PDB file of C-alpha atoms in Angstrom:
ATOM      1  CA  UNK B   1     286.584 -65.553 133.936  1.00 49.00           C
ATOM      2  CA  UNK B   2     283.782 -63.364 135.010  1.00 51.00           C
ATOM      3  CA  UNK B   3     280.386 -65.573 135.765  1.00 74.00           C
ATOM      4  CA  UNK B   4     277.085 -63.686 134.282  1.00 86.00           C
ATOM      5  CA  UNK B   5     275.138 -61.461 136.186  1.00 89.00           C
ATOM      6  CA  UNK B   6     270.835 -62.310 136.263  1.00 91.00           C
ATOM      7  CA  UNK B   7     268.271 -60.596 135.226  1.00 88.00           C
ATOM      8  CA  UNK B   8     267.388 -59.448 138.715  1.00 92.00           C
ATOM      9  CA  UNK B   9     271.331 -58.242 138.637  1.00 93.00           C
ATOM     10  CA  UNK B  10     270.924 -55.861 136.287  1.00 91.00           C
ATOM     11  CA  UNK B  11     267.517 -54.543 137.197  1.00 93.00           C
ATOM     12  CA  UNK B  12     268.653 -53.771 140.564  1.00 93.00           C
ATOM     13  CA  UNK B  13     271.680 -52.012 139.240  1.00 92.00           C
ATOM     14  CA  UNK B  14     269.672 -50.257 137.130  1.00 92.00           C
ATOM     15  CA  UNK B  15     266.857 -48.678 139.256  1.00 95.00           C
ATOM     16  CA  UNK B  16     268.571 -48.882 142.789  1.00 94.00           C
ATOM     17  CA  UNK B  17     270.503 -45.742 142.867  1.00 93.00           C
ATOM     18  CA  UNK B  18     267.439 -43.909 140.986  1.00 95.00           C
ATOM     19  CA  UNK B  19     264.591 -45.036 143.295  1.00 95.00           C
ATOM     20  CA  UNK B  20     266.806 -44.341 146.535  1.00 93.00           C
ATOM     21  CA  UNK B  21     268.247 -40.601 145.266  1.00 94.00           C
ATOM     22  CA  UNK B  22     264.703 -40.356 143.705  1.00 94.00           C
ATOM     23  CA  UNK B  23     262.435 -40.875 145.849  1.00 94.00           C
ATOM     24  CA  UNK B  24     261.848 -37.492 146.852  1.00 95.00           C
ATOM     25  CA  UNK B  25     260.526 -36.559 143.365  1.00 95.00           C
ATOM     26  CA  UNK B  26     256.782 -37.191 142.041  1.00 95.00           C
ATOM     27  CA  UNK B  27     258.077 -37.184 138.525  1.00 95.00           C
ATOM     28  CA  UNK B  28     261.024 -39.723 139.429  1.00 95.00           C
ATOM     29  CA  UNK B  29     258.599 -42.393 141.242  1.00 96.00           C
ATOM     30  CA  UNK B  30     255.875 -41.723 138.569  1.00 96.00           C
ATOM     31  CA  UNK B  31     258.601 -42.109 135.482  1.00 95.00           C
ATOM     32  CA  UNK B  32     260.100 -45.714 137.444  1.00 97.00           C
ATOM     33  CA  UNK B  33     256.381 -46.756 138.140  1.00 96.00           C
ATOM     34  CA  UNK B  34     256.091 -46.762 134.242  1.00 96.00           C
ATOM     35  CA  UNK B  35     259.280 -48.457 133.177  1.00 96.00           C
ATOM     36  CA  UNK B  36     258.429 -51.398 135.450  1.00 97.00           C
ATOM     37  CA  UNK B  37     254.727 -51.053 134.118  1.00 96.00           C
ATOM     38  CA  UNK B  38     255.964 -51.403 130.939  1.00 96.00           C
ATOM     39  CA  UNK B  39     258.407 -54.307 131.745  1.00 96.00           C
ATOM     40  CA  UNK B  40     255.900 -55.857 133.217  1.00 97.00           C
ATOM     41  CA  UNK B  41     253.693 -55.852 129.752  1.00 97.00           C
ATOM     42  CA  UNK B  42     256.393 -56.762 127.453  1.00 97.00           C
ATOM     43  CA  UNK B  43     258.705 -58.870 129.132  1.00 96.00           C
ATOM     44  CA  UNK B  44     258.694 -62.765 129.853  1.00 96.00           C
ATOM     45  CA  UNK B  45     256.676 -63.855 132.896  1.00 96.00           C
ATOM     46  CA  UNK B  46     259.685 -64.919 134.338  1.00 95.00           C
ATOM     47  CA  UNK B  47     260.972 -61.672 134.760  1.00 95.00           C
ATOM     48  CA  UNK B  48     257.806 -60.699 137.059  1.00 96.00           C
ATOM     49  CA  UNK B  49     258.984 -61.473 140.286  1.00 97.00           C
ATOM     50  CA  UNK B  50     261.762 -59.328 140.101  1.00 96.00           C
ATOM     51  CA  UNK B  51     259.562 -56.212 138.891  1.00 97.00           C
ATOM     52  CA  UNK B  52     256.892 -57.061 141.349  1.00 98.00           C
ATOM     53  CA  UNK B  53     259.502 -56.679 144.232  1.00 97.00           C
ATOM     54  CA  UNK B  54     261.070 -53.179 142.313  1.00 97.00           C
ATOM     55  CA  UNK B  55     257.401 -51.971 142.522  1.00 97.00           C
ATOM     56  CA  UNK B  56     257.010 -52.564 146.007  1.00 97.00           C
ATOM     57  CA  UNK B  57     260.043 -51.304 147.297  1.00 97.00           C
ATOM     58  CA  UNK B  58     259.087 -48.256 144.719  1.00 97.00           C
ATOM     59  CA  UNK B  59     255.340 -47.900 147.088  1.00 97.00           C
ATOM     60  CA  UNK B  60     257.580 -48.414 150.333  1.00 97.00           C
ATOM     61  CA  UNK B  61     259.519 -45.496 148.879  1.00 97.00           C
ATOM     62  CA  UNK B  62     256.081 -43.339 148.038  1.00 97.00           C
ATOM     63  CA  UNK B  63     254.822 -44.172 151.400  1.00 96.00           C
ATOM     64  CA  UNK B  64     257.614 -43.317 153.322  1.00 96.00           C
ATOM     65  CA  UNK B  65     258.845 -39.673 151.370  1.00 96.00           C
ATOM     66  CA  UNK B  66     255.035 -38.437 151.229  1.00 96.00           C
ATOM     67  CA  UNK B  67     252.929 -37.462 153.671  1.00 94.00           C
ATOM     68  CA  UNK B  68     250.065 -35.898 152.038  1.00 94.00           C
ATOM     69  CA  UNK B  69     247.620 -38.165 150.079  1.00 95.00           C
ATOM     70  CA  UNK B  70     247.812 -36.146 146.635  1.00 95.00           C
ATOM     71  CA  UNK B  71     251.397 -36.284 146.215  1.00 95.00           C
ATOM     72  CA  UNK B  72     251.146 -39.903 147.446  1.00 96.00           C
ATOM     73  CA  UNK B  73     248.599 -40.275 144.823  1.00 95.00           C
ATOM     74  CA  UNK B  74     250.675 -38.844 142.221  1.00 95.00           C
ATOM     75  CA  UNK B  75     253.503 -40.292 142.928  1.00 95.00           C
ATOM     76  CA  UNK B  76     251.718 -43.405 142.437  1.00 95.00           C
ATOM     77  CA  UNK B  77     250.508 -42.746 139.056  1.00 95.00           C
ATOM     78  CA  UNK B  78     252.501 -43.917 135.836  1.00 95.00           C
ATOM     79  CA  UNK B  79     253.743 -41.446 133.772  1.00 93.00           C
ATOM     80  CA  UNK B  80     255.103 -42.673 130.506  1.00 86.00           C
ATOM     81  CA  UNK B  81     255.385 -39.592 128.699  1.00 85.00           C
ATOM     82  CA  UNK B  82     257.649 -38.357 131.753  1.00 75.00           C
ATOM     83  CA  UNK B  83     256.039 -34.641 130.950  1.00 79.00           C
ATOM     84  CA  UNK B  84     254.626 -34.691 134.652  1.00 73.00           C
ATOM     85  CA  UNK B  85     251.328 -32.333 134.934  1.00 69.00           C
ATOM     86  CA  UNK B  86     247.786 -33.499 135.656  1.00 62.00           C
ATOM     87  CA  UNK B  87     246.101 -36.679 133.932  1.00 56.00           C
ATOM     88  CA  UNK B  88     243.772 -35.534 131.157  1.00 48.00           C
ATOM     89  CA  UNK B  89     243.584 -38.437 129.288  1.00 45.00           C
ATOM     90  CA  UNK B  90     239.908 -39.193 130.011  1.00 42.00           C
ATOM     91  CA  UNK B  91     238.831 -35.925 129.574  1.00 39.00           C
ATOM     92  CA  UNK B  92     237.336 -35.081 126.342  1.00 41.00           C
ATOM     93  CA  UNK B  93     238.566 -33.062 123.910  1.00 43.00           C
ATOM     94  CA  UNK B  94     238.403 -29.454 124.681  1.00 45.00           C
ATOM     95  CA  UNK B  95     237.008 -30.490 128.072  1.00 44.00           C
ATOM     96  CA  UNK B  96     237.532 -30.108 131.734  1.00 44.00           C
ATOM     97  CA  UNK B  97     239.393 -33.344 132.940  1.00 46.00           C
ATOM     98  CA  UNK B  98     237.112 -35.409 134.852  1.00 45.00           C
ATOM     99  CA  UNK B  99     237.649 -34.628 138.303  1.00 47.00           C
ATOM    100  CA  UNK B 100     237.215 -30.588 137.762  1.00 45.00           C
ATOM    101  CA  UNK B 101     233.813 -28.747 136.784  1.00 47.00           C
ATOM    102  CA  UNK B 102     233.655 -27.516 133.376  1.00 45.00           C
ATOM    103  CA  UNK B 103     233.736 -24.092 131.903  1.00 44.00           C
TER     104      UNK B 103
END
């Protein structure tokens, strides 16, 4: 008989081959930083620990395949649409977004 695997078990197996063969990729860090974001707001406290430490190997990741501060900065960002492109969500509508000059 086969014992269980954890809950840390299966998020490891999960994200570990992604994050490491990812980790080159904006989109890929940005799409992981939002499935752990959103873990984070929906599961049990008790499964926080293990997503904290996913996260930080995640920014270890960042810090280590980036070298400019805008990529790192992106790569950083959640993106939960996984559609990539800049973040316009608190422009308004019809609008510049707000770190650009209007028309």
């Amino acid at each position: 008989m086969l014992s269980g695997r954890s809950w840390e078990d299966y998020l490891e197996l999960a994200v570990t081959e992604i994050r490491d063969y990812g980790a080159t990729s904006v989109q890929v860090c940005r799409r992981l930083r939002a499935l752990f974001e959103g873990l984070l707001a929906s599961l049990p406290a008790a499964c926080g620990p293990a997503l904290h430490a996913e996260l930080r190997l995640l920014d270890e990741a960042v810090e280590r395949e980036f070298a400019d501060d805008l990529r790192r900065a992106e790569a950083r960002t959640a993106d939960s649409q996984g559609i990539g492109g800049r973040r316009t969500r608190d422009a308004a509508p019809g609008g510049a977004p707000p770190d650009e000059p209007g028309p």
